[in-house]
PDB file of C-alpha atoms in Angstrom:
ATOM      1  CA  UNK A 102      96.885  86.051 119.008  1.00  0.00           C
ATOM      2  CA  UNK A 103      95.184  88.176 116.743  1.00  0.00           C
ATOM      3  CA  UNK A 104      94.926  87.788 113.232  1.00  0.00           C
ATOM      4  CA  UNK A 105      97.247  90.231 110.942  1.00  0.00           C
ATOM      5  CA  UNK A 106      94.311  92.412 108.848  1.00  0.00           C
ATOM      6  CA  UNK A 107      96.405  91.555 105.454  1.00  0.00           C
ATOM      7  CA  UNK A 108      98.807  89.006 104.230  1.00  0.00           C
ATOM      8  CA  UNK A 109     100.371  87.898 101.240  1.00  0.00           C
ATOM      9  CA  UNK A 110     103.435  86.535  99.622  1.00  0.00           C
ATOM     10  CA  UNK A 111     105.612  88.825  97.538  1.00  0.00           C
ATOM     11  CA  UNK A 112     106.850  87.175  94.441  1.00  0.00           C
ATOM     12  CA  UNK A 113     108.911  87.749  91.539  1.00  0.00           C
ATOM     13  CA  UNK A 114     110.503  91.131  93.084  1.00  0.00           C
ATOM     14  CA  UNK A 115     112.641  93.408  91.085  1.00  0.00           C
ATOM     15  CA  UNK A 116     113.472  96.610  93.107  1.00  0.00           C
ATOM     16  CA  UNK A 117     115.463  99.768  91.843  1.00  0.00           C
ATOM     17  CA  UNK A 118     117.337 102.537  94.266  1.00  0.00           C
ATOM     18  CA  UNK A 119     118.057 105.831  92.942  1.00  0.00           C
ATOM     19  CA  UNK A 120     119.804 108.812  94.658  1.00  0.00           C
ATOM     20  CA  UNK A 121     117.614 111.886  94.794  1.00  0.00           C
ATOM     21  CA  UNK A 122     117.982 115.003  96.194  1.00  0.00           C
ATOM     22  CA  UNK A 123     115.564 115.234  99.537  1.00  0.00           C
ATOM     23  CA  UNK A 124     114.172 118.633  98.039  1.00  0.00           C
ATOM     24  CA  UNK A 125     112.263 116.614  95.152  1.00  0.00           C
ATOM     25  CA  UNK A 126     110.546 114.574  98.444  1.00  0.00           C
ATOM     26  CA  UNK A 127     110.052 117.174 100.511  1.00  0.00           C
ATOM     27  CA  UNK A 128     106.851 118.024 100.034  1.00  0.00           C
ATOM     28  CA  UNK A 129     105.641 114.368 100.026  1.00  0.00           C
ATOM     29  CA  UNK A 130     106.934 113.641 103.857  1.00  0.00           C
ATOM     30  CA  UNK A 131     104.304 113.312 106.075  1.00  0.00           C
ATOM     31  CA  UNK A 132     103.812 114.914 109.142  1.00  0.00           C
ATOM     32  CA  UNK A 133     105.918 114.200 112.210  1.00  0.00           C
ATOM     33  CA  UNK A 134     108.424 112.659 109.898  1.00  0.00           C
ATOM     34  CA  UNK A 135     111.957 113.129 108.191  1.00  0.00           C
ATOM     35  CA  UNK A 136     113.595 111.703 105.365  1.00  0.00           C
ATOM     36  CA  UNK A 137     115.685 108.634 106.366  1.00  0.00           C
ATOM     37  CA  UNK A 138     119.128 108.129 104.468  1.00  0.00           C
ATOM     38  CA  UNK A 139     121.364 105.765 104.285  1.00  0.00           C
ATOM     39  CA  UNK A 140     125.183 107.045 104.382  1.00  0.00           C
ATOM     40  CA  UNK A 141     124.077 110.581 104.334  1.00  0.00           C
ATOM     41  CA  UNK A 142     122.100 109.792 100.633  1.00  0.00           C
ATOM     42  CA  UNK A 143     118.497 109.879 100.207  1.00  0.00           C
ATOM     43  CA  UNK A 144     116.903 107.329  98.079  1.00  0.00           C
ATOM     44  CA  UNK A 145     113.556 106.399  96.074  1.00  0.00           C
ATOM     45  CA  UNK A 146     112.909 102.716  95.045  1.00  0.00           C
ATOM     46  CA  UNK A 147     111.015 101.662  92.037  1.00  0.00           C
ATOM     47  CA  UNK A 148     109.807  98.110  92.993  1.00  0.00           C
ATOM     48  CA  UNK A 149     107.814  95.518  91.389  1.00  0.00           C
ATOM     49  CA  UNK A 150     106.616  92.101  91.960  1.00  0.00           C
ATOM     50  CA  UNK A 151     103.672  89.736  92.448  1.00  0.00           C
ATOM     51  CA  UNK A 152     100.843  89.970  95.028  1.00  0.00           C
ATOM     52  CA  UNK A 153     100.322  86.010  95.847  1.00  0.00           C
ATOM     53  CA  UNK A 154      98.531  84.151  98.372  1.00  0.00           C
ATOM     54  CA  UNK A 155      96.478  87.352  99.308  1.00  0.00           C
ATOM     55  CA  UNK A 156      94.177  87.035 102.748  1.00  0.00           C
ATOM     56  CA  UNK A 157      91.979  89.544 104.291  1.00  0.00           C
ATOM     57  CA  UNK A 158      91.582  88.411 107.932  1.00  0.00           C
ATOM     58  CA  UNK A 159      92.933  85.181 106.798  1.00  0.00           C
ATOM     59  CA  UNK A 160      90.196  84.709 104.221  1.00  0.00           C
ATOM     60  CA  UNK A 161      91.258  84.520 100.123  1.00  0.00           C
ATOM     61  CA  UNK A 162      90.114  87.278  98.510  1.00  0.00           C
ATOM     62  CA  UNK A 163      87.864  86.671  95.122  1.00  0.00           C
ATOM     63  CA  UNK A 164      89.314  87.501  92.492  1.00  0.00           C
ATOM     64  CA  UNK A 165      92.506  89.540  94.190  1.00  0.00           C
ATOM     65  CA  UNK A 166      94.225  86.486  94.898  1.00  0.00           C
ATOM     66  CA  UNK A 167      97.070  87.052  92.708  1.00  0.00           C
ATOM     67  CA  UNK A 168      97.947  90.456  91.156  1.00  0.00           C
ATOM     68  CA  UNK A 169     100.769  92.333  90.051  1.00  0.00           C
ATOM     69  CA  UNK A 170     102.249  95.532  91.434  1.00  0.00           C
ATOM     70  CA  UNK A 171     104.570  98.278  91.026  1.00  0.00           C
ATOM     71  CA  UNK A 172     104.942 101.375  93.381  1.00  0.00           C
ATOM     72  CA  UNK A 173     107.300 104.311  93.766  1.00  0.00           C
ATOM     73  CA  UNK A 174     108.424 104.995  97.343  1.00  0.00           C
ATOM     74  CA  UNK A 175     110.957 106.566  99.766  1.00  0.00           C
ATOM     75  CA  UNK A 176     111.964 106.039 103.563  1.00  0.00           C
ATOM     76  CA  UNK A 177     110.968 108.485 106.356  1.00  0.00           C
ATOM     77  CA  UNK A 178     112.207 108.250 109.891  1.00  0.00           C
ATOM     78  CA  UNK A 179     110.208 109.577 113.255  1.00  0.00           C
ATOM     79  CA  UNK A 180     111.644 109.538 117.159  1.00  0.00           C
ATOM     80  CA  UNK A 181     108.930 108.224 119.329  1.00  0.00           C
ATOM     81  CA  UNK A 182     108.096 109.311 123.257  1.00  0.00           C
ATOM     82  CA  UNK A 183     111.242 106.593 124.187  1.00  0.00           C
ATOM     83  CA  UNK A 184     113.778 108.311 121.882  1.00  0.00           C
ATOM     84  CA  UNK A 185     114.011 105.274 119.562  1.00  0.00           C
ATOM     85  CA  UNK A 186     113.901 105.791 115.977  1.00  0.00           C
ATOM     86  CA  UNK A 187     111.073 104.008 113.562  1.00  0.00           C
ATOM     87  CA  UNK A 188     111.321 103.816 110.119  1.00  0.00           C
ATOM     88  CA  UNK A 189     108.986 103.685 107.624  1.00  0.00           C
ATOM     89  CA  UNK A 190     107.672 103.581 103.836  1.00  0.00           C
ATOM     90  CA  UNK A 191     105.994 106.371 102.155  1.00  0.00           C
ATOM     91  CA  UNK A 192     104.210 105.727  98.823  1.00  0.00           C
ATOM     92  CA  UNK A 193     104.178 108.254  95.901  1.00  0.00           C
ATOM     93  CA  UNK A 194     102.564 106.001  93.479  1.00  0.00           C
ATOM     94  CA  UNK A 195     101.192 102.227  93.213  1.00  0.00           C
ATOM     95  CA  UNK A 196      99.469 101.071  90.266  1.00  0.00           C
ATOM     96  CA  UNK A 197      97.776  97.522  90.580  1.00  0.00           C
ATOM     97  CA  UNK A 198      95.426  96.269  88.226  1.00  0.00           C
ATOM     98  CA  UNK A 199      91.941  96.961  88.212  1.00  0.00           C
TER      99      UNK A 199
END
């Protein structure tokens, strides 16, 4: 089994939905890709929490072991070659420390 390129434990996590209308996203959806909503509503979440326990390859990371984070994102949806739907997480902003 391969090795995941990135892991870490999310800690302390506070996360806040908000109902937005999809025209303030629209020009942030990527290509191939819709909005997803939930109940006919489109939402962005403001979430924060702690970075812990972070491996690269499964190797700690100097000095990024443990770091806060906070990032502004919204859910897009895409139909692969099968017909199923995948969902995904699109980022406006994440600030980390330096």
């Amino acid at each position: 089994m391969l090795a995941s390129f990135l892991t870490a434990e999310w800690r302390k996590l506070a996360m806040a939905n908000y109902a937005v209308s999809p025209d303030l996203l629209k020009s942030y959806v990527p290509k191939h890709t819709e909005l997803d909503v939930w109940n006919g509503v489109c939402y962005v979440s403001l979430v924060g929490f702690l970075f812990d326990n972070v491996r690269l390859k499964g190797i700690p990371l100097p000095f990024h072991r443990s770091f806060e984070e906070v990032n502004l994102r919204f859910y897009v949806r895409y139909c692969d070659e099968q017909g199923n739907w995948k969902r995904g997480t699109t980022f406006i902003k994440e600030i980390v420390p330096k």
